[in-house]
Short mmCIF file of N, CA and C in Angstrom, two decimals:
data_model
loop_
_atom_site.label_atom_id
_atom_site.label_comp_id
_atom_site.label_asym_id
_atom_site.label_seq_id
_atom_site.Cartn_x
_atom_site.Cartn_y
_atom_site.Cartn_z
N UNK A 1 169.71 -7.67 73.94
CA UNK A 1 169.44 -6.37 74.49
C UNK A 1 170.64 -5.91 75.29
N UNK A 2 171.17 -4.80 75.33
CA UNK A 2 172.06 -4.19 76.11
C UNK A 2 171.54 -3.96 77.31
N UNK A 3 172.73 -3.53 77.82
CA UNK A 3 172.31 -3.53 79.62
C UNK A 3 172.07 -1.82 79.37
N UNK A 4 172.06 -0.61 78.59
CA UNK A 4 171.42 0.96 78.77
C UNK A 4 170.17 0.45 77.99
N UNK A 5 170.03 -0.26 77.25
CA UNK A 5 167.97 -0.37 77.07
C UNK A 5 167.80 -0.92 77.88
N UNK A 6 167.84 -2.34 79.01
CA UNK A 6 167.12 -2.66 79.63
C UNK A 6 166.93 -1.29 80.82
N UNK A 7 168.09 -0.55 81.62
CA UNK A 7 167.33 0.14 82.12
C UNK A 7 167.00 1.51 81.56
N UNK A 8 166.76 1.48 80.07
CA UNK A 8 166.01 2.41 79.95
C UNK A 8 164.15 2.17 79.66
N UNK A 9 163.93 0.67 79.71
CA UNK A 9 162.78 0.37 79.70
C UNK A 9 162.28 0.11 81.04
N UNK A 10 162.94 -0.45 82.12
CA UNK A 10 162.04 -0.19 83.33
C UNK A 10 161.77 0.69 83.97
N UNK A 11 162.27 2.13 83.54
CA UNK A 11 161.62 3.05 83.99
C UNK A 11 160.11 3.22 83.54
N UNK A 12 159.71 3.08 81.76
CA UNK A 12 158.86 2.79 81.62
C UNK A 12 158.04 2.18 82.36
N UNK A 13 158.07 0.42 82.37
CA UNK A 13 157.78 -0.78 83.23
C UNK A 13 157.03 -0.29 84.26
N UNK A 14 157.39 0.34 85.15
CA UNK A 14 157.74 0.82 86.32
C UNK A 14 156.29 1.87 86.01
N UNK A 15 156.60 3.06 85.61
CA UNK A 15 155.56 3.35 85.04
C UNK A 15 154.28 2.95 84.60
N UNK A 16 153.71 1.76 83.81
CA UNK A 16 152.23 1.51 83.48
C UNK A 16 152.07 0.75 84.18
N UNK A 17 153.01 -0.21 85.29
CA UNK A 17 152.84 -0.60 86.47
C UNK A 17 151.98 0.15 87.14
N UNK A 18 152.36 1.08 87.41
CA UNK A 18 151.87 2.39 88.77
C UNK A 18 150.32 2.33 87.99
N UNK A 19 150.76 2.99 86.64
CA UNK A 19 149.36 3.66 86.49
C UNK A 19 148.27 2.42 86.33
N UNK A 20 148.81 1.32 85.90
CA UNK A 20 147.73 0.01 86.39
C UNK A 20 146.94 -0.14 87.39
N UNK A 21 147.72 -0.23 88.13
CA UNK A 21 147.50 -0.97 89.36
C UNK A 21 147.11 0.68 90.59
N UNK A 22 147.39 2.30 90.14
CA UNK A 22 147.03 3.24 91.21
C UNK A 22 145.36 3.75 90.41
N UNK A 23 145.96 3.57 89.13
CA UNK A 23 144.52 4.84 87.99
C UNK A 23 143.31 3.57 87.52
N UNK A 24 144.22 3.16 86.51
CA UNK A 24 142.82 2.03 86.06
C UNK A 24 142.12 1.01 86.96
N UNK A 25 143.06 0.39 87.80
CA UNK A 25 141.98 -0.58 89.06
C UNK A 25 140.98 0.22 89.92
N UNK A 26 141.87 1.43 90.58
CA UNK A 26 140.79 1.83 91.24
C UNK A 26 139.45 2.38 90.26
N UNK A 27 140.09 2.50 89.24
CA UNK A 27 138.83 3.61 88.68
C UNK A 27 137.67 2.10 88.17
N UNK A 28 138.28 0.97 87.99
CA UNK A 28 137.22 -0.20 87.61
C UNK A 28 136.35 -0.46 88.87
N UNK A 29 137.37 -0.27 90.20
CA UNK A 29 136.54 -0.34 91.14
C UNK A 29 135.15 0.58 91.56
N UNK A 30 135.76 1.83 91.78
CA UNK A 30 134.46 2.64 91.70
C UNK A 30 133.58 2.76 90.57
N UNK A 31 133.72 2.04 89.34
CA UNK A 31 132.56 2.13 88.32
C UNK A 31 131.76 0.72 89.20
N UNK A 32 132.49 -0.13 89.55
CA UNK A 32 131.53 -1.22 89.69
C UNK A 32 130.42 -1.18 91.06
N UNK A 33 131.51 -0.33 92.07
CA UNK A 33 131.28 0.03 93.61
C UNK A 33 129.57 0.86 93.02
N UNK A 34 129.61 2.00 92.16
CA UNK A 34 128.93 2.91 91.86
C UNK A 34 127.49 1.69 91.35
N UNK A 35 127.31 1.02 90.81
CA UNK A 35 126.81 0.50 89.69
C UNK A 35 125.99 -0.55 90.88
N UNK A 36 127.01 -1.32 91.58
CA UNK A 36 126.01 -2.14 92.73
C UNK A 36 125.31 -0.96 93.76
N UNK A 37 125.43 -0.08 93.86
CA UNK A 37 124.84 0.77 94.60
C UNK A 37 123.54 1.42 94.08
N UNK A 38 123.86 1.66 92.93
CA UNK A 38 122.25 1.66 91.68
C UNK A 38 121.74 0.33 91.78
N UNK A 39 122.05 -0.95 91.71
CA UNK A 39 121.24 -1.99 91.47
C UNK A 39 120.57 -2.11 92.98
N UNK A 40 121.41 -1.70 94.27
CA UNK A 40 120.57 -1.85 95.42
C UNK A 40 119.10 -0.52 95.31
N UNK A 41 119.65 0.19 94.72
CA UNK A 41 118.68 1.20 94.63
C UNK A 41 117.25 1.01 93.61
N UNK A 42 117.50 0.40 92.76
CA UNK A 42 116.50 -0.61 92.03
C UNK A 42 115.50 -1.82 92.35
N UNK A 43 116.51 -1.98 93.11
CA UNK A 43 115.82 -3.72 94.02
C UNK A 43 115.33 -2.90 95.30
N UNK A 44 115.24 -1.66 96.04
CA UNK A 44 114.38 -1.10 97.04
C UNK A 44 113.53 -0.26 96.31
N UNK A 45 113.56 0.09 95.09
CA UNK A 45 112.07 0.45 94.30
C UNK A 45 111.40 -0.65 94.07
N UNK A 46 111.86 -1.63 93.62
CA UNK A 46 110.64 -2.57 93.00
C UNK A 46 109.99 -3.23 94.66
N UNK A 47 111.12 -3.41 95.49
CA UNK A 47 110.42 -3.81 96.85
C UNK A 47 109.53 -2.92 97.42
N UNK A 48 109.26 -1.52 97.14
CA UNK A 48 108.60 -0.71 97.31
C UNK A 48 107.01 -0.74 96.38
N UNK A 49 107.49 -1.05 95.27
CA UNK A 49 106.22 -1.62 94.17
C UNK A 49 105.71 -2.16 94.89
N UNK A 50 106.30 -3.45 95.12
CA UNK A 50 105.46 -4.59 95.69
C UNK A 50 104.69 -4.04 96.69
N UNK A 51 104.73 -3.73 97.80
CA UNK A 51 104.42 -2.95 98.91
C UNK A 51 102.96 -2.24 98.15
N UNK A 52 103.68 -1.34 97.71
CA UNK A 52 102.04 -0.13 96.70
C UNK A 52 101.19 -1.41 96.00
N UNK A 53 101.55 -2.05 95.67
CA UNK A 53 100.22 -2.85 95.06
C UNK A 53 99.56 -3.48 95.75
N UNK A 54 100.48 -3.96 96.90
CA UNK A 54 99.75 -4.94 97.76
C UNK A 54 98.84 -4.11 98.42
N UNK A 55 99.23 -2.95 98.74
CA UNK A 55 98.18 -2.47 100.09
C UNK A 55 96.97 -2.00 98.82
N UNK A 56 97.18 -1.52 97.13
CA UNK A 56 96.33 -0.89 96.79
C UNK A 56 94.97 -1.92 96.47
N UNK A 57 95.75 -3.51 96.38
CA UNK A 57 95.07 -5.11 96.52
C UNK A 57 94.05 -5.15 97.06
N UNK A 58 94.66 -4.73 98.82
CA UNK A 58 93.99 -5.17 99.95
C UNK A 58 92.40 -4.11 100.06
N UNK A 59 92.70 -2.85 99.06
CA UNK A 59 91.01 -2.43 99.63
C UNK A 59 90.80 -1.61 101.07
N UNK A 60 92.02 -0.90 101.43
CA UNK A 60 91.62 -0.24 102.69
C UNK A 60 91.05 1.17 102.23
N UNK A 61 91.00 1.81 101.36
CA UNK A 61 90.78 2.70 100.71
C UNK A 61 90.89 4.16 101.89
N UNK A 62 92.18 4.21 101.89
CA UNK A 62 92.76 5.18 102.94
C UNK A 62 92.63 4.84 104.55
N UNK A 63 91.90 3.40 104.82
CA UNK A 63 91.79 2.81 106.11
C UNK A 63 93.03 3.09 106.86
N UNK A 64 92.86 2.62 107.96
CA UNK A 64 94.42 2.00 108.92
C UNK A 64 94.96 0.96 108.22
N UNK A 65 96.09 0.99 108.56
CA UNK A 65 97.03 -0.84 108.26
C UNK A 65 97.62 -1.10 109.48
N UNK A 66 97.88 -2.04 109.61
CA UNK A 66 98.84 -2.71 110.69
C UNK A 66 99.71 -3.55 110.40
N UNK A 67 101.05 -3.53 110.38
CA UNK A 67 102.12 -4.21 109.88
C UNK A 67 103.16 -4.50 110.78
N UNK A 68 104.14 -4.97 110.60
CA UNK A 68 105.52 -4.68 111.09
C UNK A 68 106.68 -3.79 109.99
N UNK A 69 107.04 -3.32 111.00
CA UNK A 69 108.38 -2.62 110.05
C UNK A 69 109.90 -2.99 110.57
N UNK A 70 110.55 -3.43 109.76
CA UNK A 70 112.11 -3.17 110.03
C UNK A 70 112.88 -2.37 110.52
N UNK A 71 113.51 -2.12 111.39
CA UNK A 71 114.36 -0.69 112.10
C UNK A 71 115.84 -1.06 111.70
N UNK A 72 115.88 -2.68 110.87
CA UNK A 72 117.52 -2.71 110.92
C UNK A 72 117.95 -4.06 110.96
N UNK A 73 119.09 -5.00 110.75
CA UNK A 73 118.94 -6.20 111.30
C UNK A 73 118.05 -7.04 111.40
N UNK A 74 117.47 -6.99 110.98
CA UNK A 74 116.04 -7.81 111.13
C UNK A 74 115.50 -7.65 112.18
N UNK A 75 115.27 -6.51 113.48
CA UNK A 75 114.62 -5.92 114.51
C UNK A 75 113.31 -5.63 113.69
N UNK A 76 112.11 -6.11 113.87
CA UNK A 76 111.01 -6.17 113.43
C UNK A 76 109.98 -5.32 114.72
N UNK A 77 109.06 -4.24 114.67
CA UNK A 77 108.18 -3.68 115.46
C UNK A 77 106.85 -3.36 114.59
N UNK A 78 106.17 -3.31 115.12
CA UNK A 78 104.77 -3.15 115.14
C UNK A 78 104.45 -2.10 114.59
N UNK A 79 103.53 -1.53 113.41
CA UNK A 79 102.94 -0.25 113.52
C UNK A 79 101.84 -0.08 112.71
N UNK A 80 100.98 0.66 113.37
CA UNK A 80 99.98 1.37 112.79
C UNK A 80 99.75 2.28 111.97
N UNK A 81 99.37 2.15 110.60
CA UNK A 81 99.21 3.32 109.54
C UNK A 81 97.90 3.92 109.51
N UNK A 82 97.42 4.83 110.25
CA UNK A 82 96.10 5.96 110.49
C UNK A 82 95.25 5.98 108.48
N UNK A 83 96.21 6.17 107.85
CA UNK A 83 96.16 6.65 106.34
C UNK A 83 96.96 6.13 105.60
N UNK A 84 96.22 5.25 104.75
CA UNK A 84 96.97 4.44 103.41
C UNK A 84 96.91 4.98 102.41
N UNK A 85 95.89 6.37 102.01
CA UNK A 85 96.10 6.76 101.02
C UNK A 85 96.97 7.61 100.51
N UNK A 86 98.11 7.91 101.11
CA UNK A 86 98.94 8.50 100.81
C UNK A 86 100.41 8.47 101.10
N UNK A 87 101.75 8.20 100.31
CA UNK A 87 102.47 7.37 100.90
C UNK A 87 103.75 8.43 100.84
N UNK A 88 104.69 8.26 101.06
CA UNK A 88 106.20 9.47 100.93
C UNK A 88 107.26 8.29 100.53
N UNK A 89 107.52 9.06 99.14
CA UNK A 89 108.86 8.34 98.29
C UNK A 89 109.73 9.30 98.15
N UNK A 90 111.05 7.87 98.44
CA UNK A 90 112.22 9.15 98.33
C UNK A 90 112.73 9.52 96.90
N UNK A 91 112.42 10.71 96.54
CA UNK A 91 112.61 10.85 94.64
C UNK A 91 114.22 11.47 94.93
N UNK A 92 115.27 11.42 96.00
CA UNK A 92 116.43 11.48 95.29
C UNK A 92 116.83 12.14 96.24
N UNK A 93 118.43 12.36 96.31
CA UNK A 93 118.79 13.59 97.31
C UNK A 93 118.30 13.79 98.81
N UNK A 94 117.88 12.47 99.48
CA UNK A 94 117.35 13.24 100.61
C UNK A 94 115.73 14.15 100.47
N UNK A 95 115.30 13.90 99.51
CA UNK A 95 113.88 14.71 99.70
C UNK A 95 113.13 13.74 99.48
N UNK A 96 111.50 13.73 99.92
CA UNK A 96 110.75 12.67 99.89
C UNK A 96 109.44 13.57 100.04
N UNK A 97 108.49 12.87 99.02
CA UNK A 97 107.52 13.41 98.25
C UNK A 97 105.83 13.02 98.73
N UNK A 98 104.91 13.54 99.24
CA UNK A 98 103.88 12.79 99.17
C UNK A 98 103.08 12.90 98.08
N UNK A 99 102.89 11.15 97.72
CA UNK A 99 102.23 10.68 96.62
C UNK A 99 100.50 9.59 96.71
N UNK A 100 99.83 10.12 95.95
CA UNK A 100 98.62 8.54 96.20
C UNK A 100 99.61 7.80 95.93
N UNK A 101 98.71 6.24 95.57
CA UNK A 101 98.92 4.73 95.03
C UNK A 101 99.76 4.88 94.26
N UNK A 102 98.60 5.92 93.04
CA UNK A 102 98.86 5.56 91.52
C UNK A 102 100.51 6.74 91.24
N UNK A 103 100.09 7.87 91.59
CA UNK A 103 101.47 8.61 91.43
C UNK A 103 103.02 7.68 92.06
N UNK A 104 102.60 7.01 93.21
CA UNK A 104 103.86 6.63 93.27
C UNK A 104 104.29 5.01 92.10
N UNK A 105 103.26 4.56 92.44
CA UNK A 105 103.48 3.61 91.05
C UNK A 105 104.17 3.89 89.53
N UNK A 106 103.60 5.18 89.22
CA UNK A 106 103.99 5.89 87.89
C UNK A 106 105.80 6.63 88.25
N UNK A 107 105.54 7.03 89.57
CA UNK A 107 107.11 7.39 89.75
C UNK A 107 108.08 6.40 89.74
N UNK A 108 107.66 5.14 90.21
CA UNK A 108 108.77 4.36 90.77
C UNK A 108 108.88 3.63 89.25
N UNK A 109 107.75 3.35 88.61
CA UNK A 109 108.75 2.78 87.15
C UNK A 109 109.55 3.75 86.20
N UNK A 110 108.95 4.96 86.43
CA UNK A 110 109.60 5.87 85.36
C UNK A 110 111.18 5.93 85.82
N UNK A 111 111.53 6.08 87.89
CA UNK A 111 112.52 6.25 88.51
C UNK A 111 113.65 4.77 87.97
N UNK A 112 113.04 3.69 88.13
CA UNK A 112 113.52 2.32 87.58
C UNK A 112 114.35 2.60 86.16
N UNK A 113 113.29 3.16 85.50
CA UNK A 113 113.64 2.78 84.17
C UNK A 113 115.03 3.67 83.87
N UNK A 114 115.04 4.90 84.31
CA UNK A 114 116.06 5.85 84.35
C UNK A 114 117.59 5.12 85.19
N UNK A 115 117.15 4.33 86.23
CA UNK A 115 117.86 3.97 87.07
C UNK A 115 118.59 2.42 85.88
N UNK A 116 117.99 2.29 85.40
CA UNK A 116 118.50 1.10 84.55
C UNK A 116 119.42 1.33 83.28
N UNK A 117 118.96 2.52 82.79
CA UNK A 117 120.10 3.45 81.87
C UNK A 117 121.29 3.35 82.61
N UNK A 118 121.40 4.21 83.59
CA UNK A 118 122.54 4.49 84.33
C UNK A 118 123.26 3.57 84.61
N UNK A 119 122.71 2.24 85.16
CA UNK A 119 123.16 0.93 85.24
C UNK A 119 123.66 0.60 83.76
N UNK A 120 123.07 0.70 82.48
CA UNK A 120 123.67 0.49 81.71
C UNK A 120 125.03 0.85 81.18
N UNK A 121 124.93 2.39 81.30
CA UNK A 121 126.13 3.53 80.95
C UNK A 121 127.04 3.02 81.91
N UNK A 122 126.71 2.48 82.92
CA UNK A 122 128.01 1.74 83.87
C UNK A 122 128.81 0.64 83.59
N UNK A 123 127.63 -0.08 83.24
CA UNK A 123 128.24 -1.34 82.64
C UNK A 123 129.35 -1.02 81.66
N UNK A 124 128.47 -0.06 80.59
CA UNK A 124 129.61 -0.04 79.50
C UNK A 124 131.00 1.07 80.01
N UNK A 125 130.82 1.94 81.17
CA UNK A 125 132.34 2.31 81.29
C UNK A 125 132.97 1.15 81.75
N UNK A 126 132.59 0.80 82.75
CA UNK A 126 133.51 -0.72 82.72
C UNK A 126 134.04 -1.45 82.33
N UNK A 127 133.35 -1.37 81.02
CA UNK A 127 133.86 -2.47 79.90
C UNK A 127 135.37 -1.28 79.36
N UNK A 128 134.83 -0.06 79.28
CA UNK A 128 136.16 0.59 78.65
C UNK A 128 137.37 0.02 80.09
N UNK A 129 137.16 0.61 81.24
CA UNK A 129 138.26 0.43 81.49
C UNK A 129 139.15 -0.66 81.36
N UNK A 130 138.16 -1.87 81.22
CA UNK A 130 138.71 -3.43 81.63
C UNK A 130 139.41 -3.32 80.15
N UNK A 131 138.79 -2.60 78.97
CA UNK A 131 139.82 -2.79 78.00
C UNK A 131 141.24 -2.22 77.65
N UNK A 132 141.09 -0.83 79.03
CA UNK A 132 142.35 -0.37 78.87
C UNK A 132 143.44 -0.91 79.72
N UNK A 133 142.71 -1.47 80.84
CA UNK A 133 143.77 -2.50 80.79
C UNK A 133 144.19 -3.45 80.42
N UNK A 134 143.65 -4.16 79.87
CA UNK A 134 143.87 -4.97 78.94
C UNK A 134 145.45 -4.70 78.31
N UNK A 135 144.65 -3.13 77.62
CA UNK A 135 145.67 -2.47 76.68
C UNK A 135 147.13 -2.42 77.14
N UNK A 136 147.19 -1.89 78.53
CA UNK A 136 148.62 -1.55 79.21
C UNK A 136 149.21 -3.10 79.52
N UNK A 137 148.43 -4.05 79.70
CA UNK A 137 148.90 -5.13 80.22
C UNK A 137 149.98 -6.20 78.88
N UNK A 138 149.07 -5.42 77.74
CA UNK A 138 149.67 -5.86 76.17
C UNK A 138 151.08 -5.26 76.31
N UNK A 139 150.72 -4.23 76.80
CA UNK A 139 152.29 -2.88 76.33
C UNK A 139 152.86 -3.94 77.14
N UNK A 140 153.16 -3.88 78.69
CA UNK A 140 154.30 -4.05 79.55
C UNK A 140 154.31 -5.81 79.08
N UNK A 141 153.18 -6.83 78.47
CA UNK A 141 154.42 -8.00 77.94
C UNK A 141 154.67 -7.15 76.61
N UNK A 142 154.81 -6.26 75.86
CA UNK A 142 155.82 -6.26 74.59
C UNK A 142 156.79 -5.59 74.98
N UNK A 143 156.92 -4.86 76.57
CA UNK A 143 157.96 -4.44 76.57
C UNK A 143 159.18 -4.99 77.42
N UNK A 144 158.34 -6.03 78.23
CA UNK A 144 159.33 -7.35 79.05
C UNK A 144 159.75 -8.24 78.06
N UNK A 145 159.32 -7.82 76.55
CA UNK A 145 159.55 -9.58 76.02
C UNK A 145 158.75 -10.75 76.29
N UNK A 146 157.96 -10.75 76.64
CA UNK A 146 157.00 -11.97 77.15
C UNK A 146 156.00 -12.07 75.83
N UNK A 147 155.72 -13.71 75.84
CA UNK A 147 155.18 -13.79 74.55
C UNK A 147 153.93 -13.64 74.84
N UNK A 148 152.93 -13.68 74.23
CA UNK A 148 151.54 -13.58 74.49
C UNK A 148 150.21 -14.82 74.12
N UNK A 149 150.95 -15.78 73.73
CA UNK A 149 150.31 -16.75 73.30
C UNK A 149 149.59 -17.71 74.54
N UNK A 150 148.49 -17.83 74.45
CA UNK A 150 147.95 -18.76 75.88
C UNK A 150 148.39 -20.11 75.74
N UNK A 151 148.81 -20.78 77.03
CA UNK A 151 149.56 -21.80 77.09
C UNK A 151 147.98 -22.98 76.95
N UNK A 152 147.01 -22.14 77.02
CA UNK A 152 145.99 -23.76 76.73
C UNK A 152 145.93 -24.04 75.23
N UNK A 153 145.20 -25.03 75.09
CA UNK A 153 145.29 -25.49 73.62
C UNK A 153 143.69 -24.94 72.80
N UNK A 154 144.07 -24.57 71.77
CA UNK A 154 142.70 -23.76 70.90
C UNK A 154 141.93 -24.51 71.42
N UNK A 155 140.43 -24.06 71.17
CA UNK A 155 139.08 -24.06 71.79
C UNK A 155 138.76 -24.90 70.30
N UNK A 156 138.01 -25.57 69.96
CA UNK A 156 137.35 -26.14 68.79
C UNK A 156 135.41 -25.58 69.08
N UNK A 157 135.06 -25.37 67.73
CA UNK A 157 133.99 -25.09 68.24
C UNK A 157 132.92 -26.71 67.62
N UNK A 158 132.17 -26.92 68.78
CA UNK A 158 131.39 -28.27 68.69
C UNK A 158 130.07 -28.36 67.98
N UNK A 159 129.93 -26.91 67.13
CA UNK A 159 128.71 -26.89 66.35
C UNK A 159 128.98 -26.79 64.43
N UNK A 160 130.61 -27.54 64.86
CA UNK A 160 130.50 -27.57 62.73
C UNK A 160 130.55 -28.83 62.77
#
């Protein structure tokens, strides 16, 4: 190689460097950042299930309850529910809905199930980006010259 191609390739270099490591990481990050933030949002519906069945279990049939509630940290207080038959779910955005038992039951799987798409469609952008980098990571070894062969030794498979 001459010394005007080599630096006419690290400008390149230099280039899918940046866009590696400024465009595609972050953007893998916020698909994944996005995606655990749906799965926490999934795992406080079904903890919410649990909750609606149990009290619909117990037979107070709009009675009082008495429980503890969480404020945070595990700060645990006392409280009294006047009315079980009717409960307030948050359906999205900051708004929150009053529902019986059964409506919120029917909301929170239909909300799940939607919520699990989305989780899906995440998964799979993820998978694109991880393949585009992949892709750039191919370019900059064909354009350093670096070979691409893995230094471990083939895999045999143990089921022929």
């Amino acid at each position: 190689m001459t010394e005007s191609q080599i630096f006419d390739i690290n400008p390149k270099i230099i280039q899918y460097e940046q866009f590696l490591n400024e465009v595609l990481r972050n953007d893998l990050k916020k698909v994944l950042d996005e995606r655990d933030v749906t799965y926490q949002k999934i795992a406080d519906y079904l903890q919410l299930k649990t909750a609606v069945e149990q009290i619909k279990e117990s037979d107070l049939n709009g009675g009082p309850l008495k429980t503890k509630v969480d404020l945070g940290c595990n700060f645990y207080v006392q409280a009294k529910v006047p009315d079980t038959s009717m409960i307030c779910v948050c359906v999205g955005f900051g708004f929150y809905v009053e529902m019986t038992m059964d409506e919120a039951l029917d909301f929170i799987d239909k909300k799940t199930s939607f919520l699990k798409m989305s989780v899906d469609q995440l998964t799979k952008d993820a998978a694109k980006v991880k393949a585009h980098i992949k892709l750039v990571l191919e370019g900059l070894r064909e354009l350093q010259n670096i070979s691409s062969h893995d230094p471990r030794p083939p895999q045999r498979d143990i089921f022929l």
